[in-house]
Short mmCIF file of C-alpha atoms in Angstrom, two decimals:
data_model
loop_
_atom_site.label_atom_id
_atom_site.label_comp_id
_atom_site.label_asym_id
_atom_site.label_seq_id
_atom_site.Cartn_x
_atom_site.Cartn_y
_atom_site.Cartn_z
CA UNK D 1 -28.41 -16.79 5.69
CA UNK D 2 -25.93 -13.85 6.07
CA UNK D 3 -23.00 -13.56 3.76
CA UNK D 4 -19.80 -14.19 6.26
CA UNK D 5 -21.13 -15.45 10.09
CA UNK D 6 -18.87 -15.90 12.69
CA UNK D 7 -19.65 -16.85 16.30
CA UNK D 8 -18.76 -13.73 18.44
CA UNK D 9 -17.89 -15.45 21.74
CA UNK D 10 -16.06 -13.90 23.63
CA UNK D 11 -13.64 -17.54 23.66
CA UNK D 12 -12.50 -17.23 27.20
CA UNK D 13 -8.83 -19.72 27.59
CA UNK D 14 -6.13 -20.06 29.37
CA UNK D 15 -2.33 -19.31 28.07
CA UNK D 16 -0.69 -22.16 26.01
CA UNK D 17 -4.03 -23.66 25.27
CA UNK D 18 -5.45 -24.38 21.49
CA UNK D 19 -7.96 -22.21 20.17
CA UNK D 20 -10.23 -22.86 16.96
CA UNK D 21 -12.62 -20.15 15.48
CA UNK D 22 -14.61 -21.22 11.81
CA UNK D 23 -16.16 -18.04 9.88
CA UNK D 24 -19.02 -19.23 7.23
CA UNK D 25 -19.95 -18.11 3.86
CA UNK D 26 -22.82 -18.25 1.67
CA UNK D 27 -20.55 -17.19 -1.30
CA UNK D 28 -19.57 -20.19 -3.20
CA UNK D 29 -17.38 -18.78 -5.90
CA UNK D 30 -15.12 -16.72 -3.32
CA UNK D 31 -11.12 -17.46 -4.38
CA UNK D 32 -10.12 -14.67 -1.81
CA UNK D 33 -10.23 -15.35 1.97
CA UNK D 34 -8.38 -13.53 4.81
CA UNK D 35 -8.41 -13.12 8.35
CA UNK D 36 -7.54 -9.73 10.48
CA UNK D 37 -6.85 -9.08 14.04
CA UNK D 38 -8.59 -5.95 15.74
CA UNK D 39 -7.24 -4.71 19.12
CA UNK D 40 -9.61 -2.51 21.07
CA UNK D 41 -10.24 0.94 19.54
CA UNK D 42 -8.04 -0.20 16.88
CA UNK D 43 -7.70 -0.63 13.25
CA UNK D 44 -8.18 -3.84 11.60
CA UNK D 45 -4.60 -5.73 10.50
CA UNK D 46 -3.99 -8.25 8.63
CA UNK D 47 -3.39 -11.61 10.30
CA UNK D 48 -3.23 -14.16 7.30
CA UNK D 49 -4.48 -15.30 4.28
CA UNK D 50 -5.92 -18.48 3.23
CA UNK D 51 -5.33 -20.20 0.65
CA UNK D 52 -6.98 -23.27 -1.20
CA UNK D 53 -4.29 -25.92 0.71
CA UNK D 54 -4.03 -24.24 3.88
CA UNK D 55 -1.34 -22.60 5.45
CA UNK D 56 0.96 -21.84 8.88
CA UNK D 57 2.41 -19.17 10.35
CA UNK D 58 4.13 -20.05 13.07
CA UNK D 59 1.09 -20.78 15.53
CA UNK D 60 -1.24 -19.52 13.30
CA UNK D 61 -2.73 -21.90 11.02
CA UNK D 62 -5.53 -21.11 8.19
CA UNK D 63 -7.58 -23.77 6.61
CA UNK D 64 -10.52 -23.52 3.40
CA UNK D 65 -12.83 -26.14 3.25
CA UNK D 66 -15.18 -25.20 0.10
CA UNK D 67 -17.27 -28.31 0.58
CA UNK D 68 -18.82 -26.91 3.52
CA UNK D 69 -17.84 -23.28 2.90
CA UNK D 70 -16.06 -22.19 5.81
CA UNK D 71 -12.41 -21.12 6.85
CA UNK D 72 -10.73 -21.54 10.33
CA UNK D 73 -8.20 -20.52 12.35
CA UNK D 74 -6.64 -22.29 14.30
CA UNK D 75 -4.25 -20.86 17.42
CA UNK D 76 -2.23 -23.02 19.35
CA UNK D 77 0.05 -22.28 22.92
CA UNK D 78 -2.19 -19.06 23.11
CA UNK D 79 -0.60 -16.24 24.30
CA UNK D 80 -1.90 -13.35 26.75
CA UNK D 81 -1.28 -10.91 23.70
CA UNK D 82 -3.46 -12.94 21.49
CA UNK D 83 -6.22 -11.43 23.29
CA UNK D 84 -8.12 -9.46 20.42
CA UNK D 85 -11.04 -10.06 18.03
CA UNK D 86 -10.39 -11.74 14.74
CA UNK D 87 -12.25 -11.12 11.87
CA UNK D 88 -12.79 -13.36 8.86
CA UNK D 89 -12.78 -11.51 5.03
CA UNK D 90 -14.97 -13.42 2.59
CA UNK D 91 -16.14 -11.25 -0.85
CA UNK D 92 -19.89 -10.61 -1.55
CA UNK D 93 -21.60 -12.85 -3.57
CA UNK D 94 -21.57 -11.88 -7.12
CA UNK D 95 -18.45 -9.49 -6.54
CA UNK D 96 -15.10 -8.73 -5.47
CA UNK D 97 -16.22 -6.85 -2.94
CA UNK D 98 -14.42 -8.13 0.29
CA UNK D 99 -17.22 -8.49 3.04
CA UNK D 100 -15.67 -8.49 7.00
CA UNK D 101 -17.27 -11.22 9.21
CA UNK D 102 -18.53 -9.79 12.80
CA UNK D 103 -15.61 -11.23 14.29
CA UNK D 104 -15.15 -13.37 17.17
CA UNK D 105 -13.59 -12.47 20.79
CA UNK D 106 -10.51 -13.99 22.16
CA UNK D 107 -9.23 -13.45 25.71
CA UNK D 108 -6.14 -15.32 26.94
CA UNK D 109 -6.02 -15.13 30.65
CA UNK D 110 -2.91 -16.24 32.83
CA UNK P 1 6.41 3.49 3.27
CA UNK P 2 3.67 5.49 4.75
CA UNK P 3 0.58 3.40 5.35
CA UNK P 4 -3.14 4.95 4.90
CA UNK P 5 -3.35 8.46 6.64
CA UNK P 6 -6.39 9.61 7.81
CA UNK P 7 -7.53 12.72 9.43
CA UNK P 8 -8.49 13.84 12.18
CA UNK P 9 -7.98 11.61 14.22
CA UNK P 10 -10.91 12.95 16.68
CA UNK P 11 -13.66 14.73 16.15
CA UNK P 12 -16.20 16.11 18.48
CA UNK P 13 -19.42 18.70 17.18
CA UNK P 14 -22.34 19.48 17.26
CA UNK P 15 -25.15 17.93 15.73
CA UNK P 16 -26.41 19.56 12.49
CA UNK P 17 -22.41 20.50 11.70
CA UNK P 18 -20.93 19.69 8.64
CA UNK P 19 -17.94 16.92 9.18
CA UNK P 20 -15.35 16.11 6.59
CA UNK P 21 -12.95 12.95 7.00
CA UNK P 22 -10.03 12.57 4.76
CA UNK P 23 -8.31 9.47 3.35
CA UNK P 24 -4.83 9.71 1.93
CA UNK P 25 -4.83 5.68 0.17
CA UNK P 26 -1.45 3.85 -0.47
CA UNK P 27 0.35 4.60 -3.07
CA UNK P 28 -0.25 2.72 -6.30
CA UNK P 29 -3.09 0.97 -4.89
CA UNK P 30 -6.46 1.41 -6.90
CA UNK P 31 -9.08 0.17 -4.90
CA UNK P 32 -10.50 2.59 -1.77
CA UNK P 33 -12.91 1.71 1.06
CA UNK P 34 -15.06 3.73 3.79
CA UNK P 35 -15.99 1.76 6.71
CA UNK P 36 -18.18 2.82 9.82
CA UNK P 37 -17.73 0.85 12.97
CA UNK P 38 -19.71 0.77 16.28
CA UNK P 39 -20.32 -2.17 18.67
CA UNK P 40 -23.79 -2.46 17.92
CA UNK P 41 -23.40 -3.14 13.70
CA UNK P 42 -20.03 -4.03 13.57
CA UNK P 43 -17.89 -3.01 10.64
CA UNK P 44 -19.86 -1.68 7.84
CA UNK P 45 -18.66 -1.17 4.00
CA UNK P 46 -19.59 2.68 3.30
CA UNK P 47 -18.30 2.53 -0.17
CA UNK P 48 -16.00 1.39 -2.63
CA UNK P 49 -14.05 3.07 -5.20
CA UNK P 50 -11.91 1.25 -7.43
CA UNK P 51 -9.57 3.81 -10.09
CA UNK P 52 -11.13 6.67 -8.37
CA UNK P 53 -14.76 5.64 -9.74
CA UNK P 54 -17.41 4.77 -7.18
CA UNK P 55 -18.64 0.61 -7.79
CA UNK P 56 -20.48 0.07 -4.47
CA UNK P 57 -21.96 2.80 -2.48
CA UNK P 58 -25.48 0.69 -1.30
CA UNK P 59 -24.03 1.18 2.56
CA UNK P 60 -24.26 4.76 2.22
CA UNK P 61 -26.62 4.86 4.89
CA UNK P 62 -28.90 8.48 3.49
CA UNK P 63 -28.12 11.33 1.34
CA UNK P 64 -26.49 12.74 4.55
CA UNK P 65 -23.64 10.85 3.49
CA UNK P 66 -21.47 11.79 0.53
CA UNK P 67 -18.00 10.32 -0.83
CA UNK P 68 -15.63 11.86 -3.32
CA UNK P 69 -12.00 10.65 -4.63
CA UNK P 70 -11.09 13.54 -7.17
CA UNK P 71 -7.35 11.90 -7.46
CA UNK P 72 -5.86 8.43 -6.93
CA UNK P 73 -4.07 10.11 -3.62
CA UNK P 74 -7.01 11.77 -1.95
CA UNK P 75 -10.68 11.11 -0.77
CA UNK P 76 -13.39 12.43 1.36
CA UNK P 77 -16.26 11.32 3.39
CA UNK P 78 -18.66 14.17 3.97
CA UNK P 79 -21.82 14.01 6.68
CA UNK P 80 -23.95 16.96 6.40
CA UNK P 81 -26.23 17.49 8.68
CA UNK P 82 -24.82 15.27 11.46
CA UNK P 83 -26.23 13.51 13.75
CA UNK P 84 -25.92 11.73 17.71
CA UNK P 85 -26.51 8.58 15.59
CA UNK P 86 -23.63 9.10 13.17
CA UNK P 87 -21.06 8.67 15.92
CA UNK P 88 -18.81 5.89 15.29
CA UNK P 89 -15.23 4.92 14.11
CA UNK P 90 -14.70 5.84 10.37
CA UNK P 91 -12.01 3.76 9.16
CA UNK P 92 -10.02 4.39 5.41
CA UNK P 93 -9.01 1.36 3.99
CA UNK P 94 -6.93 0.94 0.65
CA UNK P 95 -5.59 -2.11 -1.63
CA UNK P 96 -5.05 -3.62 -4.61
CA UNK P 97 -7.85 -5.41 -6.32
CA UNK P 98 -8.49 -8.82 -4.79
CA UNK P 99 -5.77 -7.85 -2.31
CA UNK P 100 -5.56 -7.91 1.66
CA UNK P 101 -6.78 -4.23 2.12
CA UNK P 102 -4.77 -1.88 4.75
CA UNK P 103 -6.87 -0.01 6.79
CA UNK P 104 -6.01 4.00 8.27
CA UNK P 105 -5.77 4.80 12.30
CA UNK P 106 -9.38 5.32 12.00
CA UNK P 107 -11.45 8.60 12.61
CA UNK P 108 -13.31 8.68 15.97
CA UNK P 109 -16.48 11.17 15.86
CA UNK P 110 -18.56 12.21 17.84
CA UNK P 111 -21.58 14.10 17.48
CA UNK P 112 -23.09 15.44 20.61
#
């Protein structure tokens, strides 16, 4: 099993719909999870983390579940400029070591 | 404040050429990253240096590749000889430990 997985789509939806992607880990003890956004021939930002009780930013919302070691995010009323791949952060087992998922394709279309 | 600087930006030579990329981390941060990125492998961890010292450097693909951080403001990736297959985005990232990591514009080479 890989360390982070994530389904690379692309996810193909219309604006204002809801949008789920999960990222999987194999690392048990990871505390630290995050999720970036990465715009063509651009560099990786920062999107949000997540933390052990999940959390919202405005239509961004970030959820752990360590039972069945995975986090999601969720995206809802999808915007054209959402359009971008997201990429889950999950450390190495045994380390600190932050580990970047694949990432998984969005594109809003009007 | 100024984020991760890298340079150049582009690079285009010739196969066999020496190519240095430079980092410039954030400030006060102690943890460094190298990252290679192409379409078919993704986003690959290079190396890791954490208080200048290098902890992880198993992505280092061959002895091609070499990776220095003499200061807590400065590092280098070095590829000598290059190669076609080296081409890809070399990104700088920098953070605290356990921290979201900031990542430079990127370096895009090219090695024809």
């Amino acid at each position: 099993r890989k360390e982070v997985e994530q389904d690379p789509g692309p996810f193909n939806v219309p604006e204002g719909a809801t949008v789920a992607f999960n990222c999987t880990y194999s690392n048990s003890a990871s505390q630290s999870f995050f999720w970036y956004r990465q715009d063509c021939r651009k560099e990786p930002k920062l999107l949000m983390s997540v933390y052990s009780s999940g959390n919202e930013d405005g239509r961004f919302t970030a959820q752990l579940n360590r039972a069945s070691q995975y986090i999601s995010l969720l995206i809802r009323d999808s915007k054209l400029s959402d359009s971008a791949t997201y990429l889950c952060v999950v450390p190495l087992e045994g380390s600190y070591i932050p580990t970047f998922g694949r990432g998984t394709s969005l594109i809003v279309h009007p | 404040d100024a984020g991760v600087i890298q340079s150049p930006r582009h690079e285009v030579t010739e196969m066999g050429q020496e190519v240095t990329l430079r980092c410039k981390p954030i400030s006060g941060h102690n943890s460094l990253f190298w990252y290679r990125q192409t379409m078919m492998r993704g986003l690959e961890l290079l190396i890791y240096f954490n208080n200048n010292v290098p902890i992880d450097d198993s992505g280092m693909p061959e002895d091609r590749f070499s990776a220095k951080m003499p200061n807590a403001s400065f590092s280098t990736l070095k590829i000598q000889p290059s190669e076609p297959r080296d081409s890809a985005v070399y990104f700088c990232a920098s953070s605290l430990v356990d921290q979201p990591q900031h990542f430079g514009d990127g370096t895009r080479l090219s090695i024809l």
